[in-house]
Short mmCIF file of C-alpha atoms in Angstrom, two decimals:
data_model
loop_
_atom_site.label_atom_id
_atom_site.label_comp_id
_atom_site.label_asym_id
_atom_site.label_seq_id
_atom_site.Cartn_x
_atom_site.Cartn_y
_atom_site.Cartn_z
CA MET A 184 40.75 4.23 60.12
CA GLU A 185 42.18 3.96 56.62
CA TYR A 186 45.57 3.80 54.87
CA THR A 187 46.65 3.35 51.23
CA GLY A 188 47.36 0.56 49.45
CA LYS A 189 48.71 -0.39 46.40
CA MET A 190 46.66 -2.98 43.92
CA THR A 191 47.86 -3.57 40.21
CA ASP A 192 49.49 -0.58 39.89
CA LYS A 193 46.17 1.64 41.38
CA ASN A 194 46.17 3.20 44.33
CA LEU A 195 42.82 2.10 46.45
CA THR A 196 41.49 3.10 49.96
CA ILE A 197 41.71 0.26 52.03
CA MET A 198 38.95 0.31 54.56
CA LYS A 199 40.10 -0.85 58.83
CA GLU A 200 36.34 -0.69 59.39
CA LEU A 201 32.56 0.67 58.19
CA VAL A 202 29.89 2.36 58.44
CA LEU A 203 26.35 0.73 59.03
CA LEU A 204 23.81 3.27 56.90
CA GLY A 205 20.96 1.27 58.82
CA PHE A 206 18.23 3.67 59.47
CA SER A 207 19.94 6.91 58.64
CA ASP A 208 17.96 7.96 55.05
CA LEU A 209 15.23 8.97 57.56
CA PRO A 210 16.79 10.70 60.50
CA ASN A 211 13.64 12.47 61.98
CA PHE A 212 12.39 9.09 63.11
CA GLN A 213 15.18 7.70 64.64
CA GLY A 214 14.08 7.72 68.04
CA PHE A 215 10.56 6.44 66.85
CA LEU A 216 12.72 3.29 65.14
CA PHE A 217 14.66 2.54 68.36
CA GLY A 218 11.83 2.68 70.81
CA ILE A 219 9.94 -0.11 68.32
CA ILE A 220 12.46 -2.09 67.44
CA LEU A 221 13.06 -1.87 71.13
CA VAL A 222 10.35 -3.35 72.36
CA ILE A 223 10.02 -5.67 69.46
CA TYR A 224 13.04 -7.44 70.85
CA ILE A 225 11.49 -7.71 74.67
CA CYS A 226 8.84 -9.60 73.01
CA ILE A 227 11.21 -11.70 70.95
CA LEU A 228 12.83 -12.90 73.81
CA LEU A 229 9.82 -13.15 76.23
CA GLY A 230 8.42 -15.04 73.84
CA ASN A 231 10.24 -17.31 72.83
CA GLY A 232 11.47 -17.56 76.40
CA LEU A 233 8.51 -18.61 77.14
CA ILE A 234 8.59 -21.61 74.92
CA ILE A 235 11.81 -22.34 76.12
CA VAL A 236 10.87 -22.21 79.70
CA ILE A 237 7.31 -24.20 79.35
CA THR A 238 9.08 -26.49 76.60
CA ASN A 239 11.54 -27.91 79.09
CA VAL A 240 9.26 -27.55 82.68
CA GLU A 241 5.41 -28.62 81.52
CA ARG A 242 4.92 -33.03 81.50
CA ALA A 243 2.77 -33.29 78.70
CA LEU A 244 4.96 -31.50 76.41
CA GLN A 245 8.65 -33.58 76.24
CA THR A 246 7.81 -35.34 72.87
CA PRO A 247 9.70 -34.70 70.51
CA MET A 248 8.36 -31.83 68.42
CA TYR A 249 8.10 -29.52 71.10
CA PHE A 250 12.22 -30.46 72.06
CA PHE A 251 12.81 -28.78 68.71
CA LEU A 252 10.54 -26.11 69.19
CA GLY A 253 12.16 -25.18 72.15
CA ASN A 254 15.56 -26.00 70.57
CA LEU A 255 14.27 -22.88 67.31
CA SER A 256 13.41 -20.56 70.33
CA PHE A 257 16.67 -21.47 71.59
CA VAL A 258 18.04 -20.28 68.47
CA GLU A 259 15.68 -17.56 67.32
CA ILE A 260 17.22 -15.38 70.49
CA CYS A 261 20.57 -15.67 69.58
CA TYR A 262 20.35 -14.79 65.69
CA THR A 263 18.37 -11.54 67.00
CA SER A 264 20.75 -10.17 68.77
CA VAL A 265 23.64 -10.70 66.87
CA THR A 266 22.03 -8.31 65.61
CA ILE A 267 19.71 -6.51 66.55
CA PRO A 268 21.45 -5.31 69.69
CA ARG A 269 24.63 -3.12 67.60
CA MET A 270 21.13 -1.70 65.68
CA LEU A 271 19.96 -0.47 68.76
CA LYS A 272 23.04 0.85 69.13
CA ASN A 273 23.46 2.47 65.64
CA LEU A 274 20.02 4.34 66.65
CA TRP A 275 20.74 6.06 70.28
CA SER A 276 24.45 7.17 69.49
CA GLN A 277 24.33 8.30 66.05
CA LYS A 278 27.82 6.21 65.89
CA ARG A 279 27.43 3.50 63.39
CA ASN A 280 31.04 2.89 62.93
CA ILE A 281 32.05 -1.41 63.25
CA SER A 282 34.92 -2.53 62.51
CA LEU A 283 36.03 -5.79 60.29
CA LEU A 284 36.75 -7.97 63.06
CA SER A 285 33.27 -6.89 64.56
CA CYS A 286 31.45 -7.29 61.16
CA ALA A 287 33.21 -10.48 60.03
CA VAL A 288 32.53 -12.11 63.78
CA GLN A 289 28.52 -10.49 63.34
CA LEU A 290 28.47 -12.40 59.64
CA CYS A 291 29.69 -15.78 60.73
CA PHE A 292 27.06 -16.16 64.04
CA PHE A 293 24.50 -14.48 61.95
CA LEU A 294 25.05 -17.06 59.04
CA ILE A 295 25.86 -19.72 61.27
CA LEU A 296 22.79 -19.55 63.12
CA ALA A 297 20.49 -19.03 59.96
CA VAL A 298 21.47 -22.15 58.63
CA THR A 299 21.10 -23.50 62.81
CA GLU A 300 17.18 -22.21 62.07
CA SER A 301 16.15 -23.44 58.11
CA PHE A 302 17.98 -27.43 58.97
CA LEU A 303 15.87 -27.02 62.55
CA LEU A 304 12.98 -26.04 60.44
CA ALA A 305 13.64 -29.19 58.35
CA VAL A 306 14.22 -31.00 61.17
CA MET A 307 10.67 -30.12 62.45
CA ALA A 308 8.63 -30.92 58.79
CA TYR A 309 10.44 -34.46 58.80
CA ASP A 310 8.63 -35.02 62.56
CA ARG A 311 5.56 -34.20 61.29
CA TYR A 312 5.71 -36.72 58.63
CA MET A 313 7.08 -39.15 60.80
CA ALA A 314 4.02 -38.07 63.42
CA ILE A 315 1.78 -38.94 60.85
CA CYS A 316 2.29 -40.78 57.55
CA LYS A 317 4.33 -43.37 59.70
CA PRO A 318 2.76 -43.21 63.75
CA LEU A 319 3.70 -47.35 64.31
CA TYR A 320 7.51 -46.29 63.51
CA TYR A 321 7.87 -42.99 64.88
CA PRO A 322 8.55 -44.17 69.04
CA LEU A 323 10.77 -46.41 67.57
CA ILE A 324 12.67 -43.60 65.23
CA MET A 325 12.46 -40.53 66.92
CA ASN A 326 14.12 -41.44 70.06
CA HIS A 327 15.63 -39.05 72.39
CA LYS A 328 19.26 -39.73 71.26
CA MET A 329 18.19 -39.38 67.91
CA CYS A 330 16.12 -35.98 68.83
CA ILE A 331 19.59 -34.63 69.80
CA GLN A 332 21.89 -36.30 67.50
CA MET A 333 19.50 -33.52 64.37
CA VAL A 334 19.65 -31.25 66.63
CA ILE A 335 23.61 -31.35 67.42
CA GLY A 336 23.53 -31.63 63.02
CA SER A 337 21.53 -29.30 62.52
CA TRP A 338 23.89 -26.32 64.61
CA VAL A 339 27.16 -28.16 63.71
CA THR A 340 26.48 -29.28 59.50
CA GLY A 341 27.55 -25.96 58.29
CA ILE A 342 30.56 -24.04 60.25
CA PRO A 343 32.80 -24.94 58.62
CA VAL A 344 31.95 -23.75 55.56
CA ILE A 345 30.17 -21.08 57.34
CA MET A 346 33.86 -20.38 58.24
CA GLY A 347 35.97 -20.56 55.62
CA GLN A 348 32.84 -18.77 53.28
CA THR A 349 33.18 -15.66 55.52
CA TYR A 350 36.75 -15.71 55.48
CA GLN A 351 37.44 -15.50 52.01
CA VAL A 352 34.66 -12.18 51.98
CA PHE A 353 37.07 -10.37 54.05
CA SER A 354 40.08 -11.81 52.13
CA VAL A 355 39.01 -9.73 49.66
CA PRO A 356 40.59 -6.56 50.13
CA PHE A 357 37.15 -3.59 50.22
CA CYS A 358 38.00 0.30 49.18
CA GLY A 359 36.04 2.93 47.84
CA SER A 360 32.88 3.99 49.87
CA ASN A 361 33.72 2.44 53.52
CA LYS A 362 29.37 2.74 53.87
CA LEU A 363 27.63 -0.84 54.29
CA ASN A 364 24.21 0.02 53.09
CA HIS A 365 22.52 -1.92 55.22
CA VAL A 366 21.36 -2.57 59.36
CA PHE A 367 23.58 -5.06 59.45
CA CYS A 368 27.09 -6.98 58.11
CA ASP A 369 25.17 -8.87 55.66
CA MET A 370 26.70 -11.04 52.68
CA PRO A 371 25.29 -8.97 49.84
CA PRO A 372 26.07 -5.34 50.43
CA LEU A 373 29.54 -6.46 51.77
CA MET A 374 30.46 -7.72 47.95
CA LYS A 375 29.80 -4.25 46.70
CA LEU A 376 32.18 -2.76 48.65
CA ALA A 377 34.82 -5.72 47.30
CA CYS A 378 36.99 -4.44 44.93
CA GLY A 379 37.15 -5.79 41.55
CA HIS A 380 35.11 -9.15 40.44
CA SER A 381 33.26 -11.01 43.01
CA SER A 382 32.06 -13.31 40.82
CA GLY A 383 33.92 -16.30 42.72
CA ASN A 384 31.88 -14.93 45.78
CA GLU A 385 29.05 -14.69 44.50
CA PHE A 386 28.93 -18.10 43.22
CA PHE A 387 30.15 -19.59 46.40
CA ILE A 388 27.19 -17.63 48.35
CA PHE A 389 24.88 -18.90 45.15
CA ILE A 390 26.12 -22.57 46.36
CA ASP A 391 25.76 -21.67 49.96
CA CYS A 392 21.67 -20.50 49.31
CA LEU A 393 21.38 -24.03 47.61
CA LEU A 394 23.02 -26.63 50.59
CA PHE A 395 21.61 -24.29 53.64
CA ALA A 396 18.91 -22.41 52.02
CA LEU A 397 16.68 -24.65 49.31
CA ILE A 398 17.62 -28.35 50.34
CA PRO A 399 16.30 -27.55 53.82
CA PHE A 400 13.51 -26.59 51.97
CA LEU A 401 13.10 -28.57 49.13
CA LEU A 402 12.62 -31.20 52.07
CA ILE A 403 10.60 -29.46 53.73
CA LEU A 404 8.50 -29.40 51.14
CA PHE A 405 8.32 -32.90 50.15
CA SER A 406 7.44 -33.67 53.85
CA TYR A 407 4.64 -31.96 53.45
CA THR A 408 3.65 -33.25 50.19
CA ARG A 409 3.63 -36.80 51.65
CA ILE A 410 1.67 -35.31 54.79
CA LEU A 411 -0.92 -33.26 52.36
CA SER A 412 -1.67 -37.52 50.79
CA THR A 413 -1.67 -38.35 54.39
CA ILE A 414 -4.26 -36.35 55.79
CA LEU A 415 -6.70 -36.64 52.91
CA LYS A 416 -6.99 -40.30 53.16
CA LEU A 417 -8.19 -39.94 56.76
CA PRO A 418 -11.40 -40.98 57.14
CA SER A 419 -12.27 -38.99 60.35
CA ILE A 420 -12.97 -35.04 60.16
CA THR A 421 -12.08 -34.52 62.92
CA GLY A 422 -8.28 -36.35 62.59
CA ARG A 423 -8.07 -34.54 59.46
CA SER A 424 -8.05 -30.95 61.57
CA LYS A 425 -5.73 -32.08 64.23
CA ALA A 426 -3.38 -32.60 61.97
CA PHE A 427 -3.88 -29.62 59.96
CA SER A 428 -3.60 -27.56 62.55
CA THR A 429 -0.56 -29.45 63.90
CA CYS A 430 1.58 -28.33 60.84
CA SER A 431 -0.31 -25.28 60.11
CA SER A 432 2.25 -23.09 62.71
CA HIS A 433 5.14 -25.02 60.90
CA LEU A 434 3.68 -23.79 57.83
CA MET A 435 3.29 -20.56 58.38
CA VAL A 436 6.86 -20.25 60.04
CA VAL A 437 8.10 -22.02 57.33
CA CYS A 438 7.64 -19.67 54.59
CA LEU A 439 8.12 -16.05 56.59
CA PHE A 440 11.67 -17.35 56.96
CA TYR A 441 12.33 -18.73 53.65
CA ILE A 442 10.80 -16.20 51.24
CA SER A 443 12.24 -12.87 52.90
CA GLY A 444 15.18 -15.60 53.37
CA PHE A 445 15.71 -16.09 49.04
CA ILE A 446 13.99 -12.79 48.47
CA ALA A 447 17.33 -11.10 50.73
CA TYR A 448 20.18 -13.61 49.53
CA LEU A 449 19.46 -14.72 45.57
CA GLN A 450 19.16 -11.40 43.93
CA SER A 451 21.62 -10.88 41.84
CA MET A 452 24.34 -8.25 43.06
CA SER A 453 24.51 -6.47 40.47
CA SER A 454 20.90 -6.15 40.67
CA TYR A 455 21.08 -5.57 44.38
CA SER A 456 18.88 -2.81 46.25
CA GLY A 457 20.04 -1.81 49.67
CA ARG A 458 16.39 -0.69 50.34
CA ILE A 459 14.44 -3.74 49.32
CA ASP A 460 17.21 -6.18 50.89
CA LYS A 461 17.05 -4.00 54.07
CA PHE A 462 13.17 -4.49 54.07
CA PHE A 463 12.80 -8.25 53.59
CA SER A 464 16.30 -8.48 56.10
CA LEU A 465 14.27 -7.32 58.88
CA PHE A 466 11.65 -10.44 58.03
CA TYR A 467 14.31 -13.30 58.93
CA ILE A 468 15.86 -10.97 61.80
CA ILE A 469 12.77 -9.28 63.11
CA VAL A 470 9.67 -10.00 62.72
CA THR A 471 9.62 -14.21 62.04
CA PRO A 472 11.37 -14.47 66.07
CA MET A 473 8.20 -11.80 66.82
CA VAL A 474 5.11 -14.11 65.53
CA ASN A 475 6.70 -17.47 65.93
CA PRO A 476 5.54 -17.66 69.75
CA THR A 477 2.06 -16.38 68.31
CA ILE A 478 1.48 -18.80 66.24
CA TYR A 479 2.60 -21.53 68.15
CA SER A 480 0.80 -20.39 71.31
CA LEU A 481 -2.23 -19.32 69.52
CA ARG A 482 -2.55 -22.44 67.39
CA ASN A 483 -1.99 -25.23 69.69
CA LYS A 484 -4.67 -26.19 72.53
CA ASP A 485 -1.20 -28.56 74.17
CA PHE A 486 0.93 -24.98 74.45
CA ASN A 487 -2.06 -23.22 75.12
CA ARG A 488 -2.92 -25.61 77.92
CA ALA A 489 0.56 -25.89 79.76
CA MET A 490 0.57 -22.29 79.82
CA ARG A 491 -2.16 -21.78 81.76
CA LYS A 492 -1.76 -24.54 84.11
CA LEU A 493 2.25 -22.84 84.11
CA PHE A 494 0.53 -19.08 84.87
CA LEU A 495 -2.14 -20.68 87.46
CA LYS A 496 1.26 -22.53 89.05
#
């Protein structure tokens, strides 16, 4: 599993694989956690899968808003599938070893999908901004071609940077303990295992957070500031209520995703706490994808009607 190399005249143990500690500090709850996470994963697959099906087969939902919602559900299925099956395997078998290559692949795909979701949430906010603030231009600007280009842009924008960042993280040798105090391969706990100074990687992590999380979040904030200003000017109470209802679901999802992500990623590497980071990471890999379908379905009358129609058929 290990071999000994020499670096800067010091003998260092360089790992070929890591051990994901996960919930090993709760030995009496392994079976219970496996059952709970398995049920949640099934709910994520069924809930988001239902959104994808309904938004594709129901003609009344063939609009940009539901097109983006279907893509968001697909992204959430993908990025939970990158992390949760491995988590379930570790809980079931109690074998937590993971090779550096598998860890790098998991980290790379997870970050790419998280960045895609971040941009998709910003695109959805822009769609609501155009629909409410510029309704006359909405059909011209948010046409099918533009929607497809926005989705493709959300997928591909972060890929080169994330792949380069992943390569940089794993090009630094890991030494000392090979125990990764986390539920999956994530950036902050990996940096704790890196040999020597990791200030360069910390700086690039900060830049990534700025580019792929903070900027989309600020765009969302700007969009909803303009939306709120426009809604308050509407003369009809019914119109204001409908506009608020349309936007509130998206805002709730945005808050869940970004708040947990910011707390987990923007804390300093020196103050990294495995327990706290594991807690918040569960929000954006488990809780958010699970509650998103519920938020959108319960608070959206058009979606409820389409769902009832599909089930009646």
